[in-house]
Coordinates of C-alpha atoms in Angstrom, one line a residue:
Chain T
M1 CA 13.0 16.6 -17.0
T2 CA 16.4 17.4 -18.4
D3 CA 19.4 15.5 -19.8
E4 CA 21.5 16.2 -16.7
K5 CA 22.1 12.9 -14.9
V6 CA 21.6 13.1 -11.1
I7 CA 22.1 9.4 -10.4
T8 CA 24.5 7.1 -12.3
A9 CA 25.2 3.5 -11.4
K10 CA 27.6 1.2 -13.3
A11 CA 27.8 -2.5 -12.4
L12 CA 26.9 -1.5 -8.8
T13 CA 27.2 -4.6 -6.6
K14 CA 26.8 -5.6 -3.0
K15 CA 27.7 -8.9 -1.5
F16 CA 27.0 -10.2 2.0
A17 CA 29.5 -13.1 2.3
D18 CA 28.7 -15.3 -0.7
F19 CA 25.2 -13.8 -1.2
I20 CA 25.0 -11.3 -4.0
A21 CA 22.2 -9.0 -2.9
V22 CA 22.7 -6.5 -5.7
N23 CA 24.3 -7.9 -8.8
A24 CA 26.0 -5.4 -11.2
I25 CA 23.1 -3.0 -11.7
S26 CA 23.6 -0.1 -14.2
F27 CA 21.2 2.8 -14.8
E28 CA 21.0 6.6 -15.0
V29 CA 18.3 8.9 -13.7
S30 CA 17.8 12.4 -15.1
K31 CA 17.1 15.6 -13.3
G32 CA 13.4 16.0 -12.6
E33 CA 12.6 12.5 -13.5
I34 CA 10.1 10.3 -11.6
F35 CA 11.9 6.9 -11.5
G36 CA 10.0 3.9 -10.3
F37 CA 12.2 1.2 -8.6
L38 CA 10.2 -2.0 -8.5
G39 CA 10.9 -5.6 -7.5
A40 CA 9.5 -8.4 -5.4
N41 CA 10.3 -8.6 -1.7
G42 CA 13.9 -9.8 -1.5
A43 CA 14.9 -8.7 -5.0
G44 CA 17.5 -6.3 -3.6
K45 CA 15.7 -2.9 -3.8
T46 CA 16.4 -1.9 -0.2
T47 CA 20.1 -2.8 -0.4
A48 CA 20.5 -0.8 -3.7
M49 CA 18.7 2.1 -2.2
R50 CA 20.9 2.1 0.9
M51 CA 24.0 2.3 -1.3
L52 CA 22.6 5.2 -3.3
C53 CA 21.7 7.0 0.0
G54 CA 25.3 6.7 1.2
L55 CA 24.3 4.3 4.0
S56 CA 26.0 1.2 2.8
L57 CA 29.3 0.8 0.9
P58 CA 29.2 -1.1 -2.4
T59 CA 31.3 -4.2 -2.8
S60 CA 32.2 -3.2 -6.4
G61 CA 31.0 -1.0 -9.2
E62 CA 30.5 2.7 -9.4
A63 CA 27.8 5.2 -8.6
T64 CA 27.3 8.9 -8.2
V65 CA 24.3 10.6 -6.6
A66 CA 23.8 14.3 -7.1
G67 CA 27.3 14.4 -8.5
F68 CA 28.9 12.8 -5.5
D69 CA 30.7 9.5 -5.3
V70 CA 29.1 6.8 -3.1
Y71 CA 32.4 5.5 -1.8
K72 CA 34.1 8.8 -0.9
E73 CA 31.4 11.4 -0.5
S74 CA 28.6 9.7 1.3
E75 CA 28.3 12.6 3.8
K76 CA 27.8 15.0 0.9
I77 CA 25.2 12.7 -0.6
K78 CA 23.2 12.7 2.6
K79 CA 23.1 16.5 2.6
N80 CA 21.7 16.6 -0.9
I81 CA 19.0 13.9 -0.7
G82 CA 15.7 13.6 1.0
Y83 CA 14.2 10.4 2.3
M84 CA 10.8 9.2 3.3
S85 CA 9.3 5.8 4.0
Q86 CA 6.0 4.7 5.2
K87 CA 7.6 3.1 8.3
F88 CA 9.5 6.1 9.5
S89 CA 9.2 9.8 8.7
L90 CA 8.0 12.2 11.3
Y91 CA 8.3 12.4 15.1
E92 CA 4.8 11.6 16.4
D93 CA 5.3 13.3 19.8
L94 CA 6.5 16.6 18.2
T95 CA 4.1 19.1 16.7
V96 CA 3.8 19.8 13.0
K97 CA 5.9 23.0 13.4
E98 CA 8.5 21.3 15.7
N99 CA 9.0 18.5 13.1
M100 CA 9.8 21.1 10.4
R101 CA 12.1 23.0 12.7
F102 CA 13.9 19.8 13.7
Y103 CA 14.4 18.6 10.1
G104 CA 15.3 22.2 8.9
G105 CA 17.9 22.4 11.8
I106 CA 19.4 19.0 11.0
Y107 CA 20.0 20.0 7.4
G108 CA 21.6 23.3 8.5
L109 CA 18.9 25.8 7.3
T110 CA 19.0 29.2 9.0
E111 CA 16.4 30.1 11.6
K112 CA 15.0 32.6 9.1
R113 CA 14.8 30.1 6.3
I114 CA 13.1 27.5 8.5
K115 CA 10.5 30.1 9.4
E116 CA 9.8 31.1 5.8
K117 CA 9.7 27.6 4.5
S118 CA 7.5 26.4 7.4
Q119 CA 4.9 29.1 6.6
Q120 CA 5.0 28.1 2.9
V121 CA 4.6 24.4 3.6
L122 CA 1.7 25.1 6.0
A123 CA 0.0 27.3 3.4
D124 CA 0.5 24.7 0.6
L125 CA -1.0 21.9 2.7
H126 CA -3.7 24.1 4.2
M127 CA -2.5 23.1 7.6
E128 CA -2.1 26.5 9.3
A129 CA -4.7 25.6 12.0
E130 CA -2.8 22.4 12.8
Q131 CA 0.7 23.7 13.2
N132 CA 0.8 23.4 17.0
K133 CA -0.9 19.9 17.0
L134 CA 1.1 16.8 17.7
V135 CA 1.8 14.8 14.6
K136 CA 0.2 11.7 16.2
S137 CA -3.2 13.4 16.3
L138 CA -3.3 14.0 12.6
P139 CA -5.1 11.7 10.1
L140 CA -2.8 9.3 8.2
G141 CA -3.3 11.1 4.9
W142 CA -2.2 14.5 6.3
K143 CA 0.8 12.8 8.0
Q144 CA 2.0 11.4 4.8
K145 CA 1.6 14.6 2.9
L146 CA 3.4 16.5 5.7
A147 CA 6.2 13.8 5.7
F148 CA 6.8 14.3 2.0
S149 CA 7.0 18.1 2.5
V150 CA 9.5 17.6 5.3
A151 CA 11.5 15.2 3.2
I152 CA 12.0 17.9 0.6
F153 CA 12.1 20.8 3.1
H154 CA 15.8 21.4 2.5
E155 CA 15.2 21.4 -1.3
P156 CA 17.3 18.3 -2.1
A157 CA 18.3 17.4 -5.6
I158 CA 16.8 13.9 -5.2
V159 CA 14.1 12.5 -2.9
F160 CA 14.0 8.8 -2.2
L161 CA 10.5 7.5 -1.4
D162 CA 10.3 3.9 0.0
E163 CA 6.7 2.7 -0.4
P164 CA 5.3 6.1 0.6
T165 CA 1.6 5.4 0.0
G166 CA 1.0 2.1 1.7
G167 CA -2.4 1.8 3.3
V168 CA -3.8 5.3 2.5
D169 CA -7.2 5.9 0.9
P170 CA -7.4 6.2 -2.9
V171 CA -8.1 10.0 -2.8
T172 CA -5.1 10.8 -0.5
R173 CA -2.9 8.4 -2.6
R174 CA -3.7 10.5 -5.6
E175 CA -3.2 13.8 -3.8
F176 CA 0.2 12.5 -2.8
W177 CA 1.1 11.7 -6.3
E178 CA 0.2 15.2 -7.4
M179 CA 2.7 16.5 -4.8
I180 CA 5.3 14.2 -6.5
Y181 CA 4.4 15.6 -10.0
Q182 CA 4.8 19.1 -8.6
A183 CA 8.2 18.4 -7.0
A184 CA 9.4 16.8 -10.3
Q185 CA 8.2 19.8 -12.3
N186 CA 10.3 22.0 -9.9
G187 CA 13.3 19.9 -10.8
T188 CA 13.5 17.5 -7.9
T189 CA 14.3 14.0 -9.0
V190 CA 12.0 11.4 -7.5
F191 CA 13.2 7.8 -6.9
V192 CA 10.2 5.8 -5.7
T193 CA 9.4 2.2 -4.7
T194 CA 5.8 1.0 -4.6
H195 CA 3.7 -2.2 -4.5
Y196 CA 0.9 -0.5 -6.3
M197 CA 1.2 -1.2 -10.0
D198 CA -1.0 1.6 -11.1
E199 CA 1.5 3.9 -9.5
A200 CA 4.2 2.4 -11.7
E201 CA 2.3 4.0 -14.6
Y202 CA 2.7 7.5 -13.1
C203 CA 6.5 7.2 -13.4
N204 CA 8.5 8.5 -16.4
R205 CA 10.6 5.3 -16.3
V206 CA 10.4 2.1 -14.3
S207 CA 13.1 -0.5 -13.5
I208 CA 12.2 -4.0 -12.2
M209 CA 14.6 -5.9 -10.1
V210 CA 14.7 -9.7 -10.0
D211 CA 17.2 -11.7 -7.9
G212 CA 19.5 -8.7 -7.5
R213 CA 19.6 -7.7 -11.2
I214 CA 17.7 -5.1 -13.2
E215 CA 15.7 -7.2 -15.6
A216 CA 13.7 -4.5 -17.3
L217 CA 14.1 -0.7 -17.5
D218 CA 12.0 1.6 -19.8
T219 CA 8.9 3.8 -19.9
P220 CA 5.7 2.0 -18.8
T221 CA 4.4 2.2 -22.3
N222 CA 7.4 0.6 -23.8
L223 CA 7.5 -2.1 -21.1
K224 CA 4.0 -3.1 -21.8
K225 CA 4.8 -3.3 -25.6
Q226 CA 7.9 -5.3 -24.9
F227 CA 6.0 -7.8 -22.7
N228 CA 3.0 -7.7 -25.0
T229 CA 0.5 -7.0 -22.2
A230 CA -2.0 -4.3 -21.3
S231 CA -1.0 -3.6 -17.7
M232 CA 2.2 -3.0 -15.6
D233 CA 0.8 -5.6 -13.2
E234 CA 1.2 -8.3 -15.8
V235 CA 4.7 -7.0 -16.8
F236 CA 5.7 -7.3 -13.1
L237 CA 4.2 -10.7 -12.6
Q238 CA 5.9 -12.1 -15.8
L239 CA 9.3 -10.9 -14.5
A240 CA 8.9 -11.5 -10.8
R241 CA 7.7 -15.1 -11.3
K242 CA 11.2 -15.9 -12.7
A243 CA 12.7 -15.2 -9.3
V244 CA 14.6 -18.1 -7.8
R245 CA 15.6 -16.7 -4.5
Q246 CA 13.4 -16.2 -1.5
A247 CA 12.7 -12.8 0.2
D248 CA 14.9 -12.0 3.2
Chain W
M1 CA -27.4 -19.3 6.8
A2 CA -25.4 -16.6 8.6
S3 CA -22.0 -17.5 10.0
V4 CA -21.2 -14.0 11.3
K5 CA -23.7 -11.3 12.3
V6 CA -22.7 -7.8 13.2
S7 CA -25.4 -5.4 14.4
N8 CA -25.1 -1.7 15.2
I9 CA -21.5 -2.0 16.4
I10 CA -20.1 1.2 17.8
K11 CA -16.5 1.5 19.2
T12 CA -14.8 4.6 20.4
Y13 CA -11.4 5.2 21.8
P14 CA -10.4 8.1 24.2
A15 CA -8.5 10.9 22.5
E16 CA -6.9 14.1 23.6
K17 CA -8.6 16.4 26.0
K18 CA -11.4 14.0 27.0
S19 CA -12.7 13.8 23.4
V20 CA -13.2 10.4 21.7
V21 CA -12.4 9.0 18.3
K22 CA -15.2 6.9 16.7
A23 CA -13.4 3.9 15.3
L24 CA -16.6 2.1 14.3
N25 CA -19.8 4.0 13.7
N26 CA -22.9 1.8 13.6
I27 CA -21.6 -1.2 11.6
S28 CA -24.1 -3.9 10.6
F29 CA -23.7 -6.8 8.2
Q30 CA -24.0 -10.6 7.8
V31 CA -21.6 -13.1 6.3
D32 CA -23.1 -16.4 5.1
K33 CA -21.6 -19.8 5.6
G34 CA -18.9 -20.5 3.1
E35 CA -18.7 -17.0 1.9
L36 CA -15.4 -15.2 1.1
F37 CA -16.2 -11.7 2.5
G38 CA -13.9 -8.7 2.1
V39 CA -13.6 -5.7 4.4
I40 CA -12.0 -3.1 2.2
G41 CA -10.7 0.2 3.5
P42 CA -7.6 2.3 4.1
D43 CA -5.6 2.5 7.3
G44 CA -7.7 4.0 10.1
A45 CA -11.0 2.9 8.5
G46 CA -11.7 0.6 11.5
K47 CA -10.8 -2.8 10.0
T48 CA -8.7 -4.1 12.9
S49 CA -11.1 -2.9 15.6
L50 CA -13.9 -4.7 13.7
F51 CA -11.8 -7.9 13.5
R52 CA -10.8 -7.8 17.1
I53 CA -14.5 -7.4 18.1
M54 CA -15.6 -10.3 16.0
T55 CA -12.7 -12.5 17.3
T56 CA -13.7 -11.7 21.0
L57 CA -10.5 -9.7 21.7
L58 CA -12.1 -6.4 22.1
I59 CA -15.5 -5.3 23.5
A60 CA -17.7 -2.9 21.5
D61 CA -19.2 0.2 23.3
S62 CA -22.6 -1.0 22.0
G63 CA -24.1 -3.4 19.4
I64 CA -24.0 -7.1 19.1
A65 CA -21.8 -9.5 17.2
T66 CA -22.2 -13.2 16.9
V67 CA -20.1 -15.9 15.3
E68 CA -21.8 -19.2 14.4
G69 CA -24.6 -18.2 16.7
F70 CA -22.4 -17.5 19.7
D71 CA -22.3 -14.0 21.3
T72 CA -18.8 -12.5 21.2
V73 CA -19.1 -11.2 24.8
K74 CA -21.0 -14.0 26.6
D75 CA -19.8 -17.0 24.6
Y76 CA -16.3 -16.0 23.9
K77 CA -14.8 -19.3 24.9
Q78 CA -16.9 -21.3 22.4
I79 CA -16.0 -18.8 19.6
R80 CA -12.3 -19.0 20.3
K81 CA -12.4 -22.8 20.0
Q82 CA -13.8 -22.8 16.5
I83 CA -12.4 -19.8 14.7
G84 CA -9.0 -19.2 13.1
Y85 CA -7.5 -15.8 13.4
M86 CA -4.5 -14.3 11.6
P87 CA -3.7 -10.8 13.0
G88 CA -2.2 -8.1 10.9
K89 CA 1.1 -8.3 12.8
F90 CA 3.1 -11.5 12.6
S91 CA 2.2 -13.2 15.9
L92 CA 3.8 -16.6 15.9
Y93 CA 6.7 -17.6 18.1
Q94 CA 9.8 -16.3 16.3
D95 CA 12.2 -18.5 18.3
L96 CA 10.3 -21.7 17.6
S97 CA 10.8 -23.5 14.3
V98 CA 8.2 -23.8 11.6
E99 CA 7.2 -27.3 12.7
E100 CA 7.3 -26.4 16.4
N101 CA 4.9 -23.5 15.9
L102 CA 2.5 -25.6 14.0
E103 CA 2.7 -28.4 16.7
F104 CA 2.2 -25.8 19.4
F105 CA -1.0 -24.5 17.9
A106 CA -2.3 -27.9 17.2
T107 CA -1.7 -29.0 20.8
I108 CA -3.4 -25.9 22.3
F109 CA -6.5 -26.8 20.3
N110 CA -6.3 -30.5 21.4
T111 CA -5.6 -31.8 18.0
S112 CA -2.5 -32.9 16.0
I113 CA -0.9 -32.0 12.7
K114 CA -1.7 -35.4 11.4
E115 CA -5.4 -35.2 12.1
N116 CA -5.9 -32.1 10.0
Y117 CA -3.0 -32.3 7.6
D118 CA -5.3 -32.6 4.6
L119 CA -6.6 -29.0 5.2
I120 CA -3.2 -27.4 5.3
K121 CA -1.3 -29.7 3.0
D122 CA -1.3 -27.5 -0.2
I123 CA 0.0 -24.6 1.8
Y124 CA 2.4 -26.5 4.1
V125 CA 4.3 -28.3 1.4
Q126 CA 5.5 -24.9 0.2
I127 CA 7.2 -24.3 3.6
E128 CA 8.0 -27.8 4.6
P129 CA 11.6 -27.7 3.2
F130 CA 12.2 -25.1 5.9
K131 CA 10.4 -26.8 8.7
T132 CA 13.4 -26.8 11.0
R133 CA 14.1 -23.0 10.5
R134 CA 13.0 -20.6 13.2
A135 CA 9.9 -18.6 12.3
G136 CA 11.7 -15.3 12.9
K137 CA 14.2 -16.2 10.1
L138 CA 11.5 -16.8 7.4
S139 CA 10.8 -14.4 4.5
G140 CA 7.6 -12.3 4.5
G141 CA 5.8 -14.6 2.1
M142 CA 6.8 -17.8 4.1
K143 CA 5.8 -16.2 7.4
Q144 CA 2.4 -15.5 5.9
K145 CA 2.0 -19.1 4.8
L146 CA 3.0 -20.5 8.2
A147 CA 0.6 -18.1 10.0
L148 CA -2.2 -19.3 7.7
C149 CA -1.3 -23.0 8.5
C150 CA -1.4 -22.2 12.2
A151 CA -4.7 -20.5 11.9
L152 CA -6.1 -23.5 10.2
I153 CA -4.6 -26.4 12.1
H154 CA -7.7 -26.9 14.4
R155 CA -10.1 -27.0 11.4
P156 CA -11.9 -23.7 12.2
T157 CA -15.3 -23.1 10.6
V158 CA -14.7 -19.4 10.3
L159 CA -11.4 -17.8 9.3
F160 CA -10.5 -14.2 10.2
L161 CA -7.6 -12.7 8.2
D162 CA -6.6 -9.2 9.1
E163 CA -4.6 -7.6 6.3
P164 CA -2.8 -10.7 5.3
T165 CA -1.4 -9.1 2.1
T166 CA -0.3 -5.7 3.4
G167 CA 3.3 -5.0 2.4
V168 CA 3.5 -8.2 0.4
D169 CA 4.7 -8.0 -3.2
A170 CA 2.3 -8.6 -6.2
V171 CA 3.4 -12.2 -6.8
S172 CA 2.9 -13.3 -3.1
R173 CA -0.4 -11.5 -3.0
K174 CA -1.6 -13.4 -6.0
E175 CA -0.5 -16.7 -4.5
F176 CA -2.2 -15.9 -1.2
W177 CA -5.6 -15.3 -2.9
E178 CA -5.2 -18.6 -4.8
M179 CA -4.9 -20.3 -1.4
L180 CA -8.0 -18.6 -0.1
K181 CA -10.0 -19.7 -3.2
Q182 CA -8.8 -23.2 -2.4
L183 CA -9.9 -23.0 1.2
K184 CA -13.3 -21.7 0.2
T185 CA -14.0 -25.0 -1.6
Q186 CA -13.6 -26.7 1.8
G187 CA -16.7 -24.7 3.0
I188 CA -14.8 -22.5 5.5
T189 CA -16.3 -19.0 5.9
I190 CA -13.5 -16.4 5.3
L191 CA -13.4 -12.8 6.4
V192 CA -10.5 -10.9 5.0
S193 CA -9.5 -7.3 5.4
T194 CA -7.3 -5.3 2.9
P195 CA -6.3 -1.8 2.0
Y196 CA -5.8 -2.9 -1.7
M197 CA -8.9 -2.0 -3.6
D198 CA -8.1 -4.3 -6.5
E199 CA -8.5 -7.3 -4.1
A200 CA -12.2 -6.6 -3.8
S201 CA -13.0 -8.3 -7.1
L202 CA -11.6 -11.5 -5.7
C203 CA -14.3 -11.6 -2.9
D204 CA -17.9 -12.9 -3.1
R205 CA -19.1 -9.8 -1.3
V206 CA -17.4 -6.8 0.2
V207 CA -18.0 -4.0 2.6
L208 CA -16.3 -0.7 1.9
L209 CA -15.2 1.0 5.1
Q210 CA -14.0 4.6 5.6
N211 CA -13.5 6.5 8.8
G212 CA -15.5 3.9 10.8
S213 CA -18.5 4.0 8.5
M214 CA -19.8 1.7 5.8
L215 CA -19.7 3.3 2.4
S216 CA -21.3 0.3 0.6
I217 CA -21.9 -3.4 1.0
D218 CA -22.6 -5.8 -1.9
T219 CA -21.0 -8.0 -4.5
P220 CA -18.1 -6.3 -6.2
Q221 CA -20.0 -6.5 -9.5
K222 CA -23.1 -4.8 -8.1
I223 CA -21.0 -2.0 -6.4
T224 CA -19.4 -1.1 -9.7
Q225 CA -22.8 -1.3 -11.6
Q226 CA -24.1 1.3 -9.1
F227 CA -21.6 3.9 -10.4
N228 CA -24.2 5.9 -12.3
K229 CA -22.1 8.7 -13.8
Q230 CA -20.3 8.9 -17.1
L231 CA -16.7 8.0 -16.8
I232 CA -14.0 8.5 -19.4
A233 CA -10.3 7.7 -19.6
V234 CA -8.0 10.4 -21.1
K235 CA -4.3 10.3 -22.0
T236 CA -2.2 13.0 -23.6
D237 CA 1.4 14.1 -24.0
N238 CA 1.4 16.0 -20.7
M239 CA -0.5 14.2 -18.0
Y240 CA 0.2 16.7 -15.1
A241 CA -0.9 19.7 -17.2
L242 CA -3.9 17.8 -18.3
L243 CA -4.9 17.1 -14.7
Q244 CA -4.7 20.8 -13.8
S245 CA -6.4 21.9 -17.0
L246 CA -9.4 19.6 -16.8
R247 CA -10.0 20.7 -13.2
E248 CA -11.0 24.0 -14.7
C249 CA -13.4 22.4 -17.3
N250 CA -17.0 23.1 -16.6
E251 CA -18.3 19.8 -17.8
V252 CA -16.0 17.9 -15.4
E253 CA -17.2 16.9 -11.9
N254 CA -14.0 15.0 -10.9
I255 CA -10.7 14.1 -12.4
Y256 CA -7.9 11.9 -10.9
P257 CA -4.9 9.9 -12.1
F258 CA -5.7 6.3 -12.9
G259 CA -2.8 4.2 -14.1
E260 CA -1.6 5.5 -17.5
Y261 CA -4.8 7.5 -17.9
H262 CA -6.7 10.1 -16.0
H263 CA -10.3 9.2 -15.1
V264 CA -12.8 12.0 -15.7
V265 CA -16.2 11.9 -14.1
L266 CA -18.6 14.0 -16.2
K267 CA -21.3 16.2 -14.8
N268 CA -24.9 15.3 -15.7
N269 CA -25.9 15.4 -19.4
N270 CA -22.4 16.2 -20.5
T271 CA -20.8 14.1 -23.2
K272 CA -17.4 12.8 -24.1
S273 CA -17.3 15.1 -27.2
E274 CA -17.4 18.2 -25.0
V275 CA -14.3 17.1 -23.1
Q276 CA -12.7 16.1 -26.4
Q277 CA -13.2 19.6 -27.7
Y278 CA -11.9 21.2 -24.5
V279 CA -8.7 19.0 -24.6
A280 CA -8.1 19.8 -28.2
A281 CA -8.7 23.5 -27.7
H282 CA -6.1 23.6 -24.9
G283 CA -3.4 22.4 -27.2
F284 CA -2.8 18.9 -25.8
K285 CA -1.3 16.4 -28.3
D286 CA -1.5 12.6 -28.8
V287 CA -5.0 12.7 -27.2
E288 CA -6.6 9.3 -26.5
L289 CA -10.1 9.5 -25.0
N290 CA -12.4 6.6 -24.4
P291 CA -15.4 5.7 -22.3
A292 CA -14.3 3.7 -19.2
S293 CA -16.2 1.4 -16.8
A294 CA -15.8 2.1 -13.1
N295 CA -13.9 -0.3 -10.9
I296 CA -14.0 -0.5 -7.1
E297 CA -11.5 2.2 -6.7
D298 CA -13.6 4.7 -8.8
C299 CA -16.6 3.7 -6.7
F300 CA -14.7 4.2 -3.4
I301 CA -13.5 7.7 -4.6
E302 CA -17.1 8.6 -5.6
L303 CA -18.5 7.3 -2.3
M304 CA -15.9 9.2 -0.3
R305 CA -16.9 12.4 -2.0
N306 CA -20.5 12.0 -1.1
Q307 CA -19.8 11.0 2.5

């Protein structure tokens, strides 16, 4: 992790008519940091993430992602980030290799680079024997690890992970987190949401949103001290119980 | 007395090139009347296939399943009359209101909301302020509460809940388990599946399922007691380097991240102090190293290794 800031948000706000989905959130994320973005359903996480990914214009406030402005340079942001969610990541009816070629192509990598990078990913995941298999025939754990590799295939500055580990077995979940550690060590910034509170502990810092605001932001150790409790689970419950509004 | 009996159930699905996938591989267990029984396992373990077989919606390749003494194949009509089922996917009518959905399900089962209101009251009052809202417009947590009400409105003797807490935040999950505890006091047998290992401790008994096979079945306490290796929790200034370093340590059988610590499973006859020396010798700072007791997740990981 370095002091260089790759995400900055100042009073970032999104309103839908008179409903304030995201209410003046401010924070910074450093290069190579694993940043946990937590909150109950309906707290505004998805809306905030959509603004940072250049998919939704803020109503007010400022934000830069990978050095680009969310209002004026959303196309540049899209080129410099990776995104993976549990719901959508790979094309099931393409093979492993075809998925990599497709994503590499979308991000404008050269034929040669796609080939090199594909070989490297297949070797890292020990999936050489599966390269011509359809993604839908792979076990879920493999799919998720492949999806992560594809999300960072173009070596983005930041990767956004939206509940990446839902439903996977405890061994695969941990293998997945090792890939996250690895990426962070290589300088990729990781912005991750999760419902697993033990995973919040793996993050360098964690923010917790309640009713559109960031109510807490610190290292897991400091948050536990601040809320005088032994687990992140309890920190989350103490904060989220204060929520007034219902999930969408 | 047994409320649900499952014996030697096998279920396969056709896969590519005439091969088959074994979704359930010889599953057998019993659930007693009034028990809160958990089926714990990741996606693809076979949870939904198992629930569909028990609720008469899917026929097994072989094996027998009975619910309240009725056979799931021959007596499916009797079973359907007296069980409640909440599928993993939200399956109420999105364009009917909260109240209309509840009335619809009550009518189908030849009863009325009034007749069984006492059973759902505690849950229904939480969504009653929104009773004229369409089900499709409800939040995730409210949908879940309505689905539970609809599954209960005919006063079933056995309740099947397939992943009711998946994708639900920690607060709603906690509330949902409180509701189940409440229902248990009414004598209803409850079978609930979940991919969240931490929910195992809230059940009377659990079966751990992985790749269609049973890893273990017992009370959560007994499963964790059966973990017969030495386990320690370690924390230092550099957790990722620690993970990689301890993998090379001869005394260590397994190591994995576990919340703010790493859990280290020791090989036979090795002690904490040997790991302590190793960690110190490799230059880690701020070392914290303590014996730990295994929870269900540690057991699941260990059982997966031996599978």
